[in-house]
Amino acid sequence: MQIGIFTIGDVTPNPVTGETPSEHERIEATVAIAKKAEEVGLDVFATGQHHNPPFIAPANPPILMAHLAAQTEKLQFSTATTLITTTDPVRIAEDYAYAQHLTGGRVDLMMGRGNTGAVYPWFGADIRKGLPLAIENYHLLRRLWREDVVDWRGEFRTPLQQFTSTPRPLDHTPPFVWHGSIRSPEIAEQAAFYGDGFFHNHIFWNIEHTEQMVNLYRQRFEHYGHGSADQAIVGLGGQFFAADTEAEAKKYFRPFFDNAPVYGHGPSLEDFSEMTPLTVGTPEQIAERYVGYADRVGDYQRQMFLLDHAGLPLDVVLEQVEILGTQIAPVIRKEMDLRRPAHVPSDPPTHASLVAAGPDSPHHLVQPAQTQPAQTQE
């Protein structure tokens, strides 16, 4: 199972000291956090994509991916998310293929629509058409990565005639794609149709909603003939703050929770922790809670945590990353491996596994969905 961290790059004042990091300090901290993730044995580092303050997550994530790849050896890089609605699919095709080459294939990406309404008109888009825009743009992206010459005419961009996206994907193998959605069943359907991964970042949602969304994706994955429902590739988001005792963890984290705009100044820390995956306590409590999610959503392949938010200082974030890598992740991996049936993948596809599957594998098809479900093997 892959375990990692993601950042949205928020620039938030520290409620205890009143200090606010500069954009430069926050960017440097992002690099330090990613390097720490590799040092402690985590698998994945993902960055958001933002165009507006108070976020410093890159508008073009491959820039950060390439920079980090030059300073690491094993860490996989992903996005959380790539904005498929306000980023031209041609640009995505070119930039992420280039990042594939620079990182030696240590790249996948998560597609998302984005929920900041003001951003859409900056790029000539209408948030009211977000779903059809996401569907059309992603289909074009698949063609750009899988066809050497593309002729295209759609609703949302200028036509393409005899267009070739360069560079071509590394080893002629497009990156693996996740579709990230919190509320939209249409996006779960899209992920299932193509046989891609589905990521439910339920950091603000209850497990009942997450279970419903993931189960929809699993059912439709099987319907389209990609395998049994329990073989579908699923990822979850999460949040925690760890200390030696639960009381110590809550005492330290409470002012950050109470003051961070992201939490809305609504429910108490205890209520929010009960309603959502936020877990503030010991490493043992955190590992136990996240292992338990497999009882609700099935065996899944990627668990990502948001740790560097709400104004937490860098030294504390690095300590949390170390706790995750050395105390929490080993327990989650072990327990997940013990419960996972042999026919269920333990990890999502990687560049190496997709290359090994060969050029005739479904991954290389623009539209791999089958009209009839595949027959289950006895």
Short mmCIF file of N, CA and C in Angstrom, two decimals, residues 38-99:
data_model
loop_
_atom_site.label_atom_id
_atom_site.label_comp_id
_atom_site.label_asym_id
_atom_site.label_seq_id
_atom_site.Cartn_x
_atom_site.Cartn_y
_atom_site.Cartn_z
N GLU A 38 10.68 11.27 1.79
CA GLU A 38 11.52 10.19 1.26
C GLU A 38 12.44 9.64 2.34
N GLU A 39 13.00 10.52 3.13
CA GLU A 39 13.95 10.10 4.18
C GLU A 39 13.33 9.09 5.13
N VAL A 40 12.04 9.25 5.47
CA VAL A 40 11.40 8.38 6.46
C VAL A 40 10.62 7.24 5.81
N GLY A 41 10.78 7.06 4.51
CA GLY A 41 10.22 5.87 3.87
C GLY A 41 8.80 5.98 3.37
N LEU A 42 8.29 7.20 3.21
CA LEU A 42 6.97 7.36 2.61
C LEU A 42 7.05 7.15 1.09
N ASP A 43 5.91 6.92 0.48
CA ASP A 43 5.89 6.51 -0.93
C ASP A 43 5.57 7.63 -1.91
N VAL A 44 4.74 8.58 -1.50
CA VAL A 44 4.19 9.56 -2.44
C VAL A 44 4.19 10.95 -1.84
N PHE A 45 4.46 11.94 -2.70
CA PHE A 45 4.27 13.34 -2.33
C PHE A 45 3.45 13.99 -3.44
N ALA A 46 2.36 14.66 -3.05
CA ALA A 46 1.46 15.27 -4.03
C ALA A 46 1.28 16.75 -3.72
N THR A 47 1.16 17.54 -4.77
CA THR A 47 0.94 18.97 -4.61
C THR A 47 -0.37 19.38 -5.26
N GLY A 48 -1.02 20.35 -4.64
CA GLY A 48 -2.19 20.94 -5.25
C GLY A 48 -1.78 21.86 -6.39
N GLN A 49 -2.78 22.40 -7.08
CA GLN A 49 -2.58 23.39 -8.12
C GLN A 49 -3.48 24.58 -7.81
N HIS A 50 -2.86 25.74 -7.61
CA HIS A 50 -3.65 26.93 -7.25
C HIS A 50 -3.20 28.12 -8.09
N HIS A 51 -4.12 29.05 -8.27
CA HIS A 51 -3.83 30.28 -9.00
C HIS A 51 -4.13 31.51 -8.15
N ASN A 52 -4.48 31.31 -6.89
CA ASN A 52 -4.95 32.44 -6.09
C ASN A 52 -4.42 32.34 -4.66
N PRO A 53 -4.21 33.50 -4.02
CA PRO A 53 -3.82 33.49 -2.62
C PRO A 53 -5.00 33.02 -1.77
N PRO A 54 -4.73 32.51 -0.56
CA PRO A 54 -3.43 32.47 0.13
C PRO A 54 -2.67 31.17 -0.07
N PHE A 55 -2.59 30.67 -1.30
CA PHE A 55 -1.93 29.40 -1.57
C PHE A 55 -0.70 29.61 -2.44
N ILE A 56 0.35 28.85 -2.15
CA ILE A 56 1.56 28.89 -2.98
C ILE A 56 1.78 27.58 -3.72
N ALA A 57 0.79 26.67 -3.66
CA ALA A 57 0.89 25.46 -4.48
C ALA A 57 1.02 25.90 -5.93
N PRO A 58 1.86 25.23 -6.72
CA PRO A 58 2.21 25.75 -8.05
C PRO A 58 1.04 25.76 -9.01
N ALA A 59 1.00 26.78 -9.87
CA ALA A 59 0.04 26.80 -10.97
C ALA A 59 0.39 25.74 -12.00
N ASN A 60 1.67 25.34 -12.01
CA ASN A 60 2.15 24.31 -12.93
C ASN A 60 2.92 23.26 -12.12
N PRO A 61 2.22 22.26 -11.55
CA PRO A 61 2.87 21.30 -10.65
C PRO A 61 4.10 20.59 -11.21
N PRO A 62 4.21 20.31 -12.52
CA PRO A 62 5.43 19.64 -12.99
C PRO A 62 6.73 20.39 -12.67
N ILE A 63 6.65 21.71 -12.49
CA ILE A 63 7.86 22.45 -12.09
C ILE A 63 8.37 21.94 -10.75
N LEU A 64 7.46 21.83 -9.78
CA LEU A 64 7.84 21.33 -8.46
C LEU A 64 8.24 19.86 -8.53
N MET A 65 7.49 19.06 -9.30
CA MET A 65 7.82 17.64 -9.43
C MET A 65 9.25 17.43 -9.92
N ALA A 66 9.61 18.15 -10.97
CA ALA A 66 10.94 17.99 -11.55
C ALA A 66 12.03 18.43 -10.57
N HIS A 67 11.76 19.53 -9.86
CA HIS A 67 12.73 20.01 -8.87
C HIS A 67 12.93 18.99 -7.76
N LEU A 68 11.85 18.41 -7.28
CA LEU A 68 11.95 17.43 -6.20
C LEU A 68 12.57 16.13 -6.68
N ALA A 69 12.27 15.74 -7.91
CA ALA A 69 12.84 14.49 -8.44
C ALA A 69 14.35 14.55 -8.50
N ALA A 70 14.89 15.74 -8.75
CA ALA A 70 16.34 15.90 -8.82
C ALA A 70 17.00 15.73 -7.46
N GLN A 71 16.21 15.81 -6.39
CA GLN A 71 16.76 15.73 -5.03
C GLN A 71 16.32 14.46 -4.29
N THR A 72 15.64 13.57 -4.99
CA THR A 72 15.16 12.33 -4.38
C THR A 72 15.45 11.17 -5.32
N GLU A 73 15.24 9.95 -4.82
CA GLU A 73 15.54 8.77 -5.62
C GLU A 73 14.33 7.86 -5.83
N LYS A 74 13.46 7.75 -4.84
CA LYS A 74 12.38 6.77 -4.90
C LYS A 74 10.98 7.38 -4.85
N LEU A 75 10.85 8.57 -4.31
CA LEU A 75 9.54 9.15 -4.06
C LEU A 75 8.73 9.30 -5.34
N GLN A 76 7.47 8.86 -5.28
CA GLN A 76 6.53 9.04 -6.38
C GLN A 76 5.88 10.42 -6.23
N PHE A 77 5.64 11.10 -7.35
CA PHE A 77 5.03 12.42 -7.31
C PHE A 77 3.67 12.39 -7.97
N SER A 78 2.73 13.11 -7.35
CA SER A 78 1.38 13.15 -7.87
C SER A 78 0.84 14.57 -7.68
N THR A 79 -0.44 14.75 -8.00
CA THR A 79 -1.07 16.05 -7.84
C THR A 79 -2.33 15.90 -7.00
N ALA A 80 -2.74 17.04 -6.44
CA ALA A 80 -3.91 17.00 -5.55
C ALA A 80 -4.65 18.36 -5.62
N THR A 81 -5.10 18.78 -6.77
CA THR A 81 -5.27 18.02 -8.00
C THR A 81 -4.70 18.83 -9.18
N THR A 82 -4.72 18.19 -10.38
CA THR A 82 -4.50 18.90 -11.63
C THR A 82 -5.86 19.40 -12.12
N LEU A 83 -5.98 20.68 -12.38
CA LEU A 83 -7.27 21.27 -12.73
C LEU A 83 -7.58 21.03 -14.20
N ILE A 84 -8.35 19.99 -14.46
CA ILE A 84 -8.67 19.57 -15.82
C ILE A 84 -9.63 20.54 -16.50
N THR A 85 -10.29 21.40 -15.72
CA THR A 85 -11.26 22.33 -16.27
C THR A 85 -10.64 23.65 -16.72
N THR A 86 -9.65 24.12 -16.00
CA THR A 86 -9.06 25.43 -16.29
C THR A 86 -7.63 25.34 -16.81
N THR A 87 -7.16 24.14 -17.07
CA THR A 87 -5.85 23.94 -17.69
C THR A 87 -6.07 23.26 -19.03
N ASP A 88 -5.50 23.81 -20.09
CA ASP A 88 -5.68 23.26 -21.43
C ASP A 88 -5.14 21.83 -21.48
N PRO A 89 -5.91 20.87 -21.97
CA PRO A 89 -5.42 19.48 -22.07
C PRO A 89 -4.13 19.35 -22.86
N VAL A 90 -3.93 20.21 -23.85
CA VAL A 90 -2.67 20.18 -24.60
C VAL A 90 -1.51 20.51 -23.67
N ARG A 91 -1.70 21.50 -22.83
CA ARG A 91 -0.65 21.88 -21.88
C ARG A 91 -0.39 20.75 -20.88
N ILE A 92 -1.47 20.13 -20.39
CA ILE A 92 -1.29 19.01 -19.46
C ILE A 92 -0.52 17.88 -20.13
N ALA A 93 -0.90 17.54 -21.36
CA ALA A 93 -0.24 16.44 -22.07
C ALA A 93 1.25 16.70 -22.22
N GLU A 94 1.59 17.92 -22.60
CA GLU A 94 3.00 18.24 -22.84
C GLU A 94 3.79 18.32 -21.54
N ASP A 95 3.25 19.03 -20.56
CA ASP A 95 3.99 19.27 -19.32
C ASP A 95 4.23 18.00 -18.52
N TYR A 96 3.21 17.14 -18.42
CA TYR A 96 3.37 15.94 -17.60
C TYR A 96 4.17 14.86 -18.32
N ALA A 97 4.12 14.83 -19.65
CA ALA A 97 5.02 13.93 -20.37
C ALA A 97 6.47 14.36 -20.17
N TYR A 98 6.70 15.66 -20.21
CA TYR A 98 8.05 16.17 -19.97
C TYR A 98 8.51 15.81 -18.55
N ALA A 99 7.59 15.97 -17.58
CA ALA A 99 7.93 15.61 -16.20
C ALA A 99 8.21 14.12 -16.07
#
